[in-house]
PDB file of C-alpha atoms in Angstrom:
ATOM      1  CA  MET U   1       0.000   0.000   0.000  1.00 40.00           C
ATOM      2  CA  LEU U   2       1.012   3.636  -0.398  1.00 41.00           C
ATOM      3  CA  ASP U   3       2.367   5.401   2.672  1.00 42.00           C
ATOM      4  CA  ALA U   4       2.526   9.109   3.427  1.00 34.00           C
ATOM      5  CA  THR U   5       5.496   9.603   1.151  1.00 41.00           C
ATOM      6  CA  ASP U   6       3.639   7.888  -1.721  1.00 49.00           C
ATOM      7  CA  ALA U   7       0.710  10.283  -1.699  1.00 49.00           C
ATOM      8  CA  ASP U   8       1.349  11.354  -5.278  1.00 68.00           C
ATOM      9  CA  GLY U   9       1.650   7.774  -6.537  1.00 87.00           C
ATOM     10  CA  LEU U  10       4.456   5.361  -7.364  1.00 93.00           C
ATOM     11  CA  THR U  11       6.478   5.201 -10.571  1.00 93.00           C
ATOM     12  CA  VAL U  12       6.773   2.045 -12.663  1.00 93.00           C
ATOM     13  CA  GLY U  13      10.258   1.450 -11.284  1.00 93.00           C
ATOM     14  CA  GLN U  14       9.096   1.791  -7.694  1.00 94.00           C
ATOM     15  CA  VAL U  15       6.190  -0.606  -8.237  1.00 94.00           C
ATOM     16  CA  SER U  16       8.505  -3.071  -9.975  1.00 94.00           C
ATOM     17  CA  THR U  17      10.802  -3.093  -6.948  1.00 94.00           C
ATOM     18  CA  ARG U  18       7.968  -3.278  -4.418  1.00 93.00           C
ATOM     19  CA  LEU U  19       6.087  -6.155  -6.060  1.00 93.00           C
ATOM     20  CA  GLY U  20       9.033  -8.030  -7.558  1.00 94.00           C
ATOM     21  CA  VAL U  21       7.759  -7.894 -11.120  1.00 94.00           C
ATOM     22  CA  THR U  22       9.593  -6.576 -14.150  1.00 95.00           C
ATOM     23  CA  VAL U  23       9.012  -3.156 -15.642  1.00 95.00           C
ATOM     24  CA  ARG U  24       8.350  -4.941 -18.925  1.00 95.00           C
ATOM     25  CA  ALA U  25       5.507  -6.924 -17.331  1.00 94.00           C
ATOM     26  CA  LEU U  26       3.967  -3.753 -15.896  1.00 95.00           C
ATOM     27  CA  HIS U  27       4.116  -2.074 -19.301  1.00 94.00           C
ATOM     28  CA  HIS U  28       2.500  -5.138 -20.902  1.00 95.00           C
ATOM     29  CA  TRP U  29      -0.335  -5.210 -18.363  1.00 95.00           C
ATOM     30  CA  ASP U  30      -0.872  -1.535 -18.995  1.00 94.00           C
ATOM     31  CA  GLU U  31      -0.978  -2.039 -22.775  1.00 94.00           C
ATOM     32  CA  ILE U  32      -3.570  -4.818 -22.590  1.00 94.00           C
ATOM     33  CA  GLY U  33      -5.672  -2.919 -20.088  1.00 94.00           C
ATOM     34  CA  LEU U  34      -5.221  -5.394 -17.247  1.00 93.00           C
ATOM     35  CA  ALA U  35      -3.606  -2.954 -14.811  1.00 93.00           C
ATOM     36  CA  ARG U  36      -3.266   0.667 -15.903  1.00 93.00           C
ATOM     37  CA  PRO U  37      -1.796   3.387 -13.710  1.00 94.00           C
ATOM     38  CA  SER U  38      -4.449   5.900 -12.706  1.00 92.00           C
ATOM     39  CA  LEU U  39      -2.216   8.965 -12.652  1.00 92.00           C
ATOM     40  CA  ARG U  40       0.232  10.730 -14.935  1.00 86.00           C
ATOM     41  CA  THR U  41       2.766  13.374 -14.102  1.00 85.00           C
ATOM     42  CA  ALA U  42       2.895  16.630 -16.043  1.00 82.00           C
ATOM     43  CA  ALA U  43       5.762  15.085 -18.002  1.00 85.00           C
ATOM     44  CA  GLY U  44       3.612  12.079 -18.874  1.00 83.00           C
ATOM     45  CA  TYR U  45       5.158   9.520 -16.535  1.00 85.00           C
ATOM     46  CA  ARG U  46       2.864   6.767 -15.194  1.00 86.00           C
ATOM     47  CA  LEU U  47       1.986   6.824 -11.506  1.00 94.00           C
ATOM     48  CA  TYR U  48       0.231   4.018  -9.630  1.00 95.00           C
ATOM     49  CA  THR U  49      -2.206   4.804  -6.837  1.00 94.00           C
ATOM     50  CA  ALA U  50      -2.932   2.700  -3.745  1.00 92.00           C
ATOM     51  CA  GLY U  51      -5.904   1.141  -5.594  1.00 93.00           C
ATOM     52  CA  ASP U  52      -3.703   0.368  -8.583  1.00 94.00           C
ATOM     53  CA  LEU U  53      -1.168  -1.274  -6.300  1.00 94.00           C
ATOM     54  CA  GLU U  54      -3.837  -3.440  -4.677  1.00 92.00           C
ATOM     55  CA  ARG U  55      -4.993  -4.665  -8.105  1.00 92.00           C
ATOM     56  CA  LEU U  56      -1.417  -5.379  -9.103  1.00 95.00           C
ATOM     57  CA  HIS U  57      -0.868  -7.330  -5.916  1.00 92.00           C
ATOM     58  CA  ARG U  58      -3.891  -9.527  -6.716  1.00 91.00           C
ATOM     59  CA  ILE U  59      -2.589 -10.059 -10.250  1.00 93.00           C
ATOM     60  CA  VAL U  60       0.762 -11.184  -8.878  1.00 93.00           C
ATOM     61  CA  VAL U  61      -0.930 -13.624  -6.482  1.00 91.00           C
ATOM     62  CA  TYR U  62      -3.056 -15.185  -9.216  1.00 90.00           C
ATOM     63  CA  ARG U  63      -0.090 -15.345 -11.579  1.00 90.00           C
ATOM     64  CA  GLU U  64       1.884 -17.246  -8.954  1.00 89.00           C
ATOM     65  CA  LEU U  65      -1.039 -19.668  -8.733  1.00 87.00           C
ATOM     66  CA  GLY U  66      -0.682 -20.273 -12.453  1.00 87.00           C
ATOM     67  CA  LEU U  67      -3.718 -18.450 -13.838  1.00 88.00           C
ATOM     68  CA  GLY U  68      -3.363 -16.914 -17.284  1.00 91.00           C
ATOM     69  CA  LEU U  69      -3.832 -13.184 -17.789  1.00 93.00           C
ATOM     70  CA  ASP U  70      -7.196 -13.596 -19.519  1.00 92.00           C
ATOM     71  CA  ARG U  71      -8.485 -15.702 -16.629  1.00 90.00           C
ATOM     72  CA  ILE U  72      -7.143 -13.178 -14.120  1.00 91.00           C
ATOM     73  CA  ARG U  73      -9.015 -10.391 -15.910  1.00 92.00           C
ATOM     74  CA  VAL U  74     -12.254 -12.343 -15.550  1.00 90.00           C
ATOM     75  CA  VAL U  75     -11.616 -13.021 -11.860  1.00 89.00           C
ATOM     76  CA  LEU U  76     -10.886  -9.354 -11.145  1.00 90.00           C
ATOM     77  CA  ASP U  77     -13.494  -7.664 -13.333  1.00 90.00           C
ATOM     78  CA  ASP U  78     -16.450 -10.053 -13.668  1.00 87.00           C
ATOM     79  CA  SER U  79     -18.614  -9.923 -10.558  1.00 83.00           C
ATOM     80  CA  THR U  80     -20.363 -13.120 -11.671  1.00 85.00           C
ATOM     81  CA  ALA U  81     -17.122 -15.058 -12.073  1.00 80.00           C
ATOM     82  CA  ASP U  82     -16.882 -18.336 -10.171  1.00 86.00           C
ATOM     83  CA  VAL U  83     -13.594 -17.629  -8.439  1.00 84.00           C
ATOM     84  CA  PRO U  84     -13.577 -20.796  -6.282  1.00 88.00           C
ATOM     85  CA  GLY U  85     -14.347 -22.836  -9.396  1.00 86.00           C
ATOM     86  CA  ALA U  86     -11.487 -21.226 -11.272  1.00 82.00           C
ATOM     87  CA  LEU U  87      -9.123 -21.930  -8.396  1.00 84.00           C
ATOM     88  CA  ARG U  88     -10.306 -25.542  -8.136  1.00 89.00           C
ATOM     89  CA  ALA U  89      -9.640 -26.012 -11.850  1.00 85.00           C
ATOM     90  CA  GLN U  90      -6.200 -24.510 -11.396  1.00 84.00           C
ATOM     91  CA  ARG U  91      -5.532 -26.772  -8.404  1.00 87.00           C
ATOM     92  CA  LYS U  92      -6.402 -29.799 -10.580  1.00 90.00           C
ATOM     93  CA  GLN U  93      -3.941 -28.642 -13.232  1.00 85.00           C
ATOM     94  CA  VAL U  94      -1.269 -28.137 -10.569  1.00 86.00           C
ATOM     95  CA  ALA U  95      -1.884 -31.645  -9.211  1.00 91.00           C
ATOM     96  CA  GLU U  96      -1.550 -33.086 -12.716  1.00 91.00           C
ATOM     97  CA  ARG U  97       1.655 -31.124 -13.240  1.00 88.00           C
ATOM     98  CA  ILE U  98       3.049 -32.398  -9.929  1.00 91.00           C
ATOM     99  CA  ASP U  99       2.236 -35.956 -10.990  1.00 94.00           C
ATOM    100  CA  ARG U 100       4.048 -35.439 -14.293  1.00 92.00           C
ATOM    101  CA  LEU U 101       7.056 -33.973 -12.492  1.00 92.00           C
ATOM    102  CA  GLN U 102       7.128 -36.899 -10.068  1.00 94.00           C
ATOM    103  CA  GLN U 103       7.127 -39.297 -13.010  1.00 92.00           C
ATOM    104  CA  LEU U 104       9.908 -37.265 -14.604  1.00 91.00           C
ATOM    105  CA  GLY U 105      11.851 -37.412 -11.345  1.00 93.00           C
ATOM    106  CA  ALA U 106      11.448 -41.189 -11.189  1.00 90.00           C
ATOM    107  CA  GLY U 107      12.630 -41.440 -14.796  1.00 90.00           C
ATOM    108  CA  LEU U 108      15.675 -39.315 -14.018  1.00 91.00           C
ATOM    109  CA  ASP U 109      16.482 -41.538 -11.027  1.00 91.00           C
ATOM    110  CA  ARG U 110      16.365 -44.614 -13.280  1.00 89.00           C
ATOM    111  CA  MET U 111      18.556 -42.914 -15.861  1.00 90.00           C
ATOM    112  CA  ILE U 112      21.118 -41.981 -13.192  1.00 92.00           C
ATOM    113  CA  ASP U 113      21.118 -45.544 -11.830  1.00 90.00           C
ATOM    114  CA  ALA U 114      21.459 -46.962 -15.340  1.00 89.00           C
ATOM    115  CA  HIS U 115      24.434 -44.717 -16.118  1.00 89.00           C
ATOM    116  CA  GLU U 116      26.094 -45.721 -12.848  1.00 90.00           C
ATOM    117  CA  HIS U 117      25.214 -49.430 -12.711  1.00 87.00           C
ATOM    118  CA  GLY U 118      24.131 -50.552 -16.188  1.00 86.00           C
ATOM    119  CA  LEU U 119      21.483 -53.122 -15.298  1.00 88.00           C
ATOM    120  CA  LEU U 120      18.549 -52.121 -13.093  1.00 90.00           C
ATOM    121  CA  LEU U 121      17.955 -55.703 -11.988  1.00 90.00           C
ATOM    122  CA  THR U 122      18.507 -57.521  -8.719  1.00 90.00           C
ATOM    123  CA  VAL U 123      21.160 -60.229  -8.567  1.00 90.00           C
ATOM    124  CA  GLU U 124      18.375 -62.816  -8.482  1.00 92.00           C
ATOM    125  CA  GLN U 125      16.704 -61.356 -11.565  1.00 92.00           C
ATOM    126  CA  GLN U 126      20.015 -61.301 -13.442  1.00 90.00           C
ATOM    127  CA  ALA U 127      20.654 -64.967 -12.669  1.00 89.00           C
ATOM    128  CA  SER U 128      17.124 -65.926 -13.687  1.00 91.00           C
ATOM    129  CA  ILE U 129      17.293 -64.028 -16.995  1.00 91.00           C
ATOM    130  CA  PHE U 130      20.893 -64.527 -18.104  1.00 88.00           C
ATOM    131  CA  GLY U 131      21.523 -67.971 -16.614  1.00 86.00           C
ATOM    132  CA  PRO U 132      23.705 -69.443 -13.856  1.00 82.00           C
ATOM    133  CA  GLN U 133      26.919 -68.592 -15.730  1.00 81.00           C
ATOM    134  CA  TRP U 134      26.129 -64.880 -15.432  1.00 85.00           C
ATOM    135  CA  ASN U 135      28.414 -62.897 -13.128  1.00 84.00           C
ATOM    136  CA  PRO U 136      26.560 -59.992 -11.447  1.00 85.00           C
ATOM    137  CA  ASP U 137      29.886 -58.142 -11.211  1.00 86.00           C
ATOM    138  CA  TRP U 138      30.135 -57.871 -15.005  1.00 83.00           C
ATOM    139  CA  PRO U 139      27.996 -54.692 -15.356  1.00 85.00           C
ATOM    140  CA  ALA U 140      30.160 -52.886 -12.776  1.00 85.00           C
ATOM    141  CA  GLN U 141      33.317 -54.057 -14.528  1.00 84.00           C
ATOM    142  CA  ALA U 142      31.939 -52.884 -17.874  1.00 85.00           C
ATOM    143  CA  ARG U 143      31.098 -49.508 -16.320  1.00 87.00           C
ATOM    144  CA  GLN U 144      34.660 -49.193 -15.048  1.00 86.00           C
ATOM    145  CA  ARG U 145      36.140 -50.013 -18.470  1.00 82.00           C
ATOM    146  CA  HIS U 146      33.684 -48.281 -20.775  1.00 84.00           C
ATOM    147  CA  GLY U 147      31.755 -45.791 -18.643  1.00 83.00           C
ATOM    148  CA  GLU U 148      33.010 -42.746 -20.533  1.00 87.00           C
ATOM    149  CA  THR U 149      32.218 -44.076 -24.003  1.00 89.00           C
ATOM    150  CA  THR U 150      29.299 -43.198 -26.226  1.00 91.00           C
ATOM    151  CA  GLN U 151      28.310 -46.862 -26.312  1.00 91.00           C
ATOM    152  CA  TRP U 152      27.939 -46.999 -22.525  1.00 91.00           C
ATOM    153  CA  LEU U 153      25.706 -43.939 -22.598  1.00 90.00           C
ATOM    154  CA  GLN U 154      23.560 -45.548 -25.304  1.00 92.00           C
ATOM    155  CA  TYR U 155      23.412 -48.773 -23.315  1.00 90.00           C
ATOM    156  CA  ALA U 156      22.376 -46.903 -20.164  1.00 91.00           C
ATOM    157  CA  GLU U 157      19.606 -45.072 -22.018  1.00 90.00           C
ATOM    158  CA  ARG U 158      18.191 -48.397 -23.209  1.00 90.00           C
ATOM    159  CA  SER U 159      18.621 -50.015 -19.806  1.00 91.00           C
ATOM    160  CA  ALA U 160      16.749 -47.211 -18.028  1.00 92.00           C
ATOM    161  CA  SER U 161      13.554 -48.056 -19.921  1.00 90.00           C
ATOM    162  CA  ARG U 162      13.746 -51.831 -19.429  1.00 91.00           C
ATOM    163  CA  GLY U 163      12.374 -54.110 -16.785  1.00 92.00           C
ATOM    164  CA  PRO U 164      12.836 -57.864 -16.298  1.00 93.00           C
ATOM    165  CA  GLU U 165      10.404 -58.751 -19.103  1.00 95.00           C
ATOM    166  CA  GLU U 166      12.229 -56.613 -21.664  1.00 94.00           C
ATOM    167  CA  TRP U 167      15.615 -57.996 -20.624  1.00 94.00           C
ATOM    168  CA  GLN U 168      14.218 -61.522 -20.844  1.00 94.00           C
ATOM    169  CA  ALA U 169      13.211 -60.823 -24.446  1.00 95.00           C
ATOM    170  CA  VAL U 170      16.750 -59.601 -25.195  1.00 93.00           C
ATOM    171  CA  ALA U 171      18.280 -62.679 -23.579  1.00 93.00           C
ATOM    172  CA  ASP U 172      15.914 -64.980 -25.474  1.00 95.00           C
ATOM    173  CA  ALA U 173      16.796 -63.309 -28.788  1.00 95.00           C
ATOM    174  CA  MET U 174      20.520 -63.737 -28.134  1.00 93.00           C
ATOM    175  CA  THR U 175      20.063 -67.370 -27.052  1.00 94.00           C
ATOM    176  CA  GLY U 176      18.083 -68.060 -30.213  1.00 96.00           C
ATOM    177  CA  LEU U 177      20.779 -66.489 -32.364  1.00 96.00           C
ATOM    178  CA  GLU U 178      23.547 -68.490 -30.703  1.00 95.00           C
ATOM    179  CA  ARG U 179      21.559 -71.698 -31.185  1.00 96.00           C
ATOM    180  CA  ASP U 180      21.139 -70.903 -34.887  1.00 97.00           C
ATOM    181  CA  LEU U 181      24.847 -70.100 -35.192  1.00 97.00           C
ATOM    182  CA  GLY U 182      25.719 -73.534 -33.856  1.00 96.00           C
ATOM    183  CA  GLU U 183      23.248 -75.269 -36.139  1.00 97.00           C
ATOM    184  CA  ALA U 184      24.516 -73.331 -39.165  1.00 97.00           C
ATOM    185  CA  MET U 185      28.096 -74.336 -38.437  1.00 97.00           C
ATOM    186  CA  ASP U 186      26.999 -77.979 -38.065  1.00 96.00           C
ATOM    187  CA  ALA U 187      25.194 -77.709 -41.411  1.00 97.00           C
ATOM    188  CA  GLY U 188      28.390 -76.578 -43.148  1.00 96.00           C
ATOM    189  CA  VAL U 189      27.294 -72.992 -43.841  1.00 96.00           C
ATOM    190  CA  THR U 190      30.327 -71.228 -45.292  1.00 96.00           C
ATOM    191  CA  PRO U 191      31.554 -67.700 -44.514  1.00 96.00           C
ATOM    192  CA  GLY U 192      30.363 -65.214 -47.126  1.00 96.00           C
ATOM    193  CA  SER U 193      27.266 -67.269 -48.057  1.00 96.00           C
ATOM    194  CA  PRO U 194      23.822 -65.656 -47.915  1.00 96.00           C
ATOM    195  CA  GLU U 195      22.949 -67.812 -44.896  1.00 97.00           C
ATOM    196  CA  ALA U 196      26.071 -66.736 -43.022  1.00 97.00           C
ATOM    197  CA  ASN U 197      25.621 -63.070 -43.908  1.00 97.00           C
ATOM    198  CA  HIS U 198      22.026 -63.240 -42.675  1.00 97.00           C
ATOM    199  CA  LEU U 199      23.242 -64.527 -39.307  1.00 97.00           C
ATOM    200  CA  VAL U 200      25.795 -61.712 -39.115  1.00 97.00           C
ATOM    201  CA  GLU U 201      23.030 -59.191 -39.803  1.00 97.00           C
ATOM    202  CA  ARG U 202      20.863 -60.796 -37.127  1.00 96.00           C
ATOM    203  CA  HIS U 203      23.724 -60.481 -34.670  1.00 96.00           C
ATOM    204  CA  ARG U 204      23.956 -56.733 -35.293  1.00 95.00           C
ATOM    205  CA  GLU U 205      20.186 -56.388 -34.872  1.00 95.00           C
ATOM    206  CA  VAL U 206      20.103 -58.347 -31.625  1.00 94.00           C
ATOM    207  CA  PHE U 207      23.186 -56.589 -30.288  1.00 92.00           C
ATOM    208  CA  ALA U 208      21.522 -53.231 -30.984  1.00 92.00           C
ATOM    209  CA  SER U 209      19.492 -53.966 -27.852  1.00 92.00           C
ATOM    210  CA  TYR U 210      22.641 -52.799 -26.047  1.00 91.00           C
ATOM    211  CA  PHE U 211      23.886 -50.102 -28.427  1.00 91.00           C
ATOM    212  CA  PRO U 212      24.084 -49.559 -32.212  1.00 93.00           C
ATOM    213  CA  LEU U 213      26.755 -51.787 -33.727  1.00 93.00           C
ATOM    214  CA  THR U 214      28.553 -50.841 -36.943  1.00 94.00           C
ATOM    215  CA  ARG U 215      30.170 -53.487 -39.134  1.00 96.00           C
ATOM    216  CA  GLN U 216      33.640 -52.310 -38.102  1.00 95.00           C
ATOM    217  CA  MET U 217      32.686 -52.559 -34.442  1.00 94.00           C
ATOM    218  CA  GLN U 218      31.253 -56.019 -35.132  1.00 96.00           C
ATOM    219  CA  VAL U 219      34.604 -57.092 -36.585  1.00 97.00           C
ATOM    220  CA  CYS U 220      36.285 -55.970 -33.363  1.00 94.00           C
ATOM    221  CA  LEU U 221      33.768 -57.997 -31.361  1.00 93.00           C
ATOM    222  CA  GLY U 222      34.411 -61.016 -33.541  1.00 95.00           C
ATOM    223  CA  ARG U 223      38.116 -60.819 -32.737  1.00 95.00           C
ATOM    224  CA  MET U 224      37.305 -60.584 -29.044  1.00 92.00           C
ATOM    225  CA  PHE U 225      34.910 -63.536 -29.193  1.00 93.00           C
ATOM    226  CA  GLU U 226      37.765 -65.659 -30.531  1.00 95.00           C
ATOM    227  CA  ALA U 227      40.680 -64.264 -28.507  1.00 94.00           C
ATOM    228  CA  ASP U 228      39.143 -63.612 -25.090  1.00 91.00           C
ATOM    229  CA  PRO U 229      39.181 -66.808 -22.987  1.00 92.00           C
ATOM    230  CA  GLY U 230      35.804 -66.085 -21.421  1.00 88.00           C
ATOM    231  CA  PHE U 231      33.995 -65.385 -24.693  1.00 90.00           C
ATOM    232  CA  ALA U 232      35.777 -68.203 -26.516  1.00 93.00           C
ATOM    233  CA  ALA U 233      34.743 -70.637 -23.801  1.00 92.00           C
ATOM    234  CA  HIS U 234      31.150 -69.443 -24.060  1.00 91.00           C
ATOM    235  CA  TYR U 235      30.879 -69.897 -27.831  1.00 94.00           C
ATOM    236  CA  ASP U 236      32.940 -73.069 -27.947  1.00 95.00           C
ATOM    237  CA  GLY U 237      30.722 -74.408 -25.210  1.00 93.00           C
ATOM    238  CA  ILE U 238      27.798 -74.118 -27.635  1.00 94.00           C
ATOM    239  CA  ARG U 239      29.767 -75.848 -30.424  1.00 94.00           C
ATOM    240  CA  ALA U 240      33.448 -76.704 -30.539  1.00 96.00           C
ATOM    241  CA  GLY U 241      35.130 -74.155 -32.786  1.00 96.00           C
ATOM    242  CA  LEU U 242      32.134 -71.809 -32.901  1.00 97.00           C
ATOM    243  CA  ALA U 243      34.131 -68.782 -31.697  1.00 96.00           C
ATOM    244  CA  THR U 244      36.489 -69.005 -34.668  1.00 97.00           C
ATOM    245  CA  TRP U 245      33.692 -69.785 -37.151  1.00 97.00           C
ATOM    246  CA  PHE U 246      31.682 -66.825 -35.862  1.00 97.00           C
ATOM    247  CA  ARG U 247      34.680 -64.508 -36.296  1.00 97.00           C
ATOM    248  CA  ARG U 248      35.182 -65.819 -39.821  1.00 97.00           C
ATOM    249  CA  ILE U 249      31.589 -65.182 -40.980  1.00 97.00           C
ATOM    250  CA  ILE U 250      31.745 -61.671 -39.493  1.00 97.00           C
ATOM    251  CA  ASP U 251      34.995 -60.979 -41.365  1.00 97.00           C
ATOM    252  CA  ALA U 252      33.572 -62.309 -44.643  1.00 97.00           C
ATOM    253  CA  ASP U 253      30.481 -60.119 -44.345  1.00 96.00           C
ATOM    254  CA  ALA U 254      32.691 -57.101 -43.610  1.00 96.00           C
ATOM    255  CA  ARG U 255      34.790 -57.736 -46.719  1.00 96.00           C
ATOM    256  CA  ALA U 256      31.613 -57.899 -48.817  1.00 96.00           C
ATOM    257  CA  HIS U 257      30.906 -54.357 -47.607  1.00 96.00           C
ATOM    258  CA  GLY U 258      34.361 -53.004 -48.392  1.00 96.00           C
ATOM    259  CA  ILE U 259      35.829 -53.344 -44.890  1.00 96.00           C
ATOM    260  CA  ASP U 260      39.250 -54.911 -44.340  1.00 96.00           C
ATOM    261  CA  PRO U 261      38.900 -56.937 -41.116  1.00 94.00           C
ATOM    262  CA  ASP U 262      42.648 -56.818 -40.544  1.00 93.00           C
ATOM    263  CA  ILE U 263      42.618 -53.056 -40.000  1.00 94.00           C
ATOM    264  CA  ALA U 264      39.058 -52.468 -38.762  1.00 93.00           C
ATOM    265  CA  THR U 265      38.796 -50.268 -35.675  1.00 94.00           C
ATOM    266  CA  TRP U 266      36.085 -49.538 -33.144  1.00 91.00           C
ATOM    267  CA  GLN U 267      34.154 -46.887 -35.019  1.00 89.00           C
TER     268      GLN U 267
END
């Protein structure tokens, strides 16, 4: 409210400071006729009276509650306006917004956990989905080795949106592919054949459940599958010699696409 020293009204700058609103907002409200200063100085400067200040204070309150300027005008100027009804409607919108923000917060928590831990599954869920040979320490080890790479970020983004059912589908797809790899090798499928190339393409598609896999990156994986004792034991446990055969069909497919497997890099 105006005090004794404000008897001649307050300037736009003074009102801006007192109410914590910008001069630009006050000018806009004046232009649209929502809150016009009642007085002018001889030089044409706007001056707000005590009544003007009271109206501005109510505008600020309703703005903080989230009402739009058109709705505020109705509340202030229409004596028949259902003010409680308008506030109830606004409260409903606020509640809906809070719910959306809570869901966003939960999503952010999952994304943070996925970036830090990889899998958002309990140890029991991991064993049930990936089998008894699965080591629950592997995600943490992968995070330590690859946590700053683009591929880890892509993996975490996928992991954040997955629950046990989705991971089970991924595991089932990989198990099915590995079974078909073993059967193809038994059937004498040769590297570079359409059947072999189709399996290589399927591998990239299934592996994309973790992160997008280029052909050059796939070549690097093929080398690892053959050279790493853990991976070699896994594939050779499906079929003796499968690790080497798998690397060979990956290399042949890469050559068909103009990639030299001997110099392929992770890119």
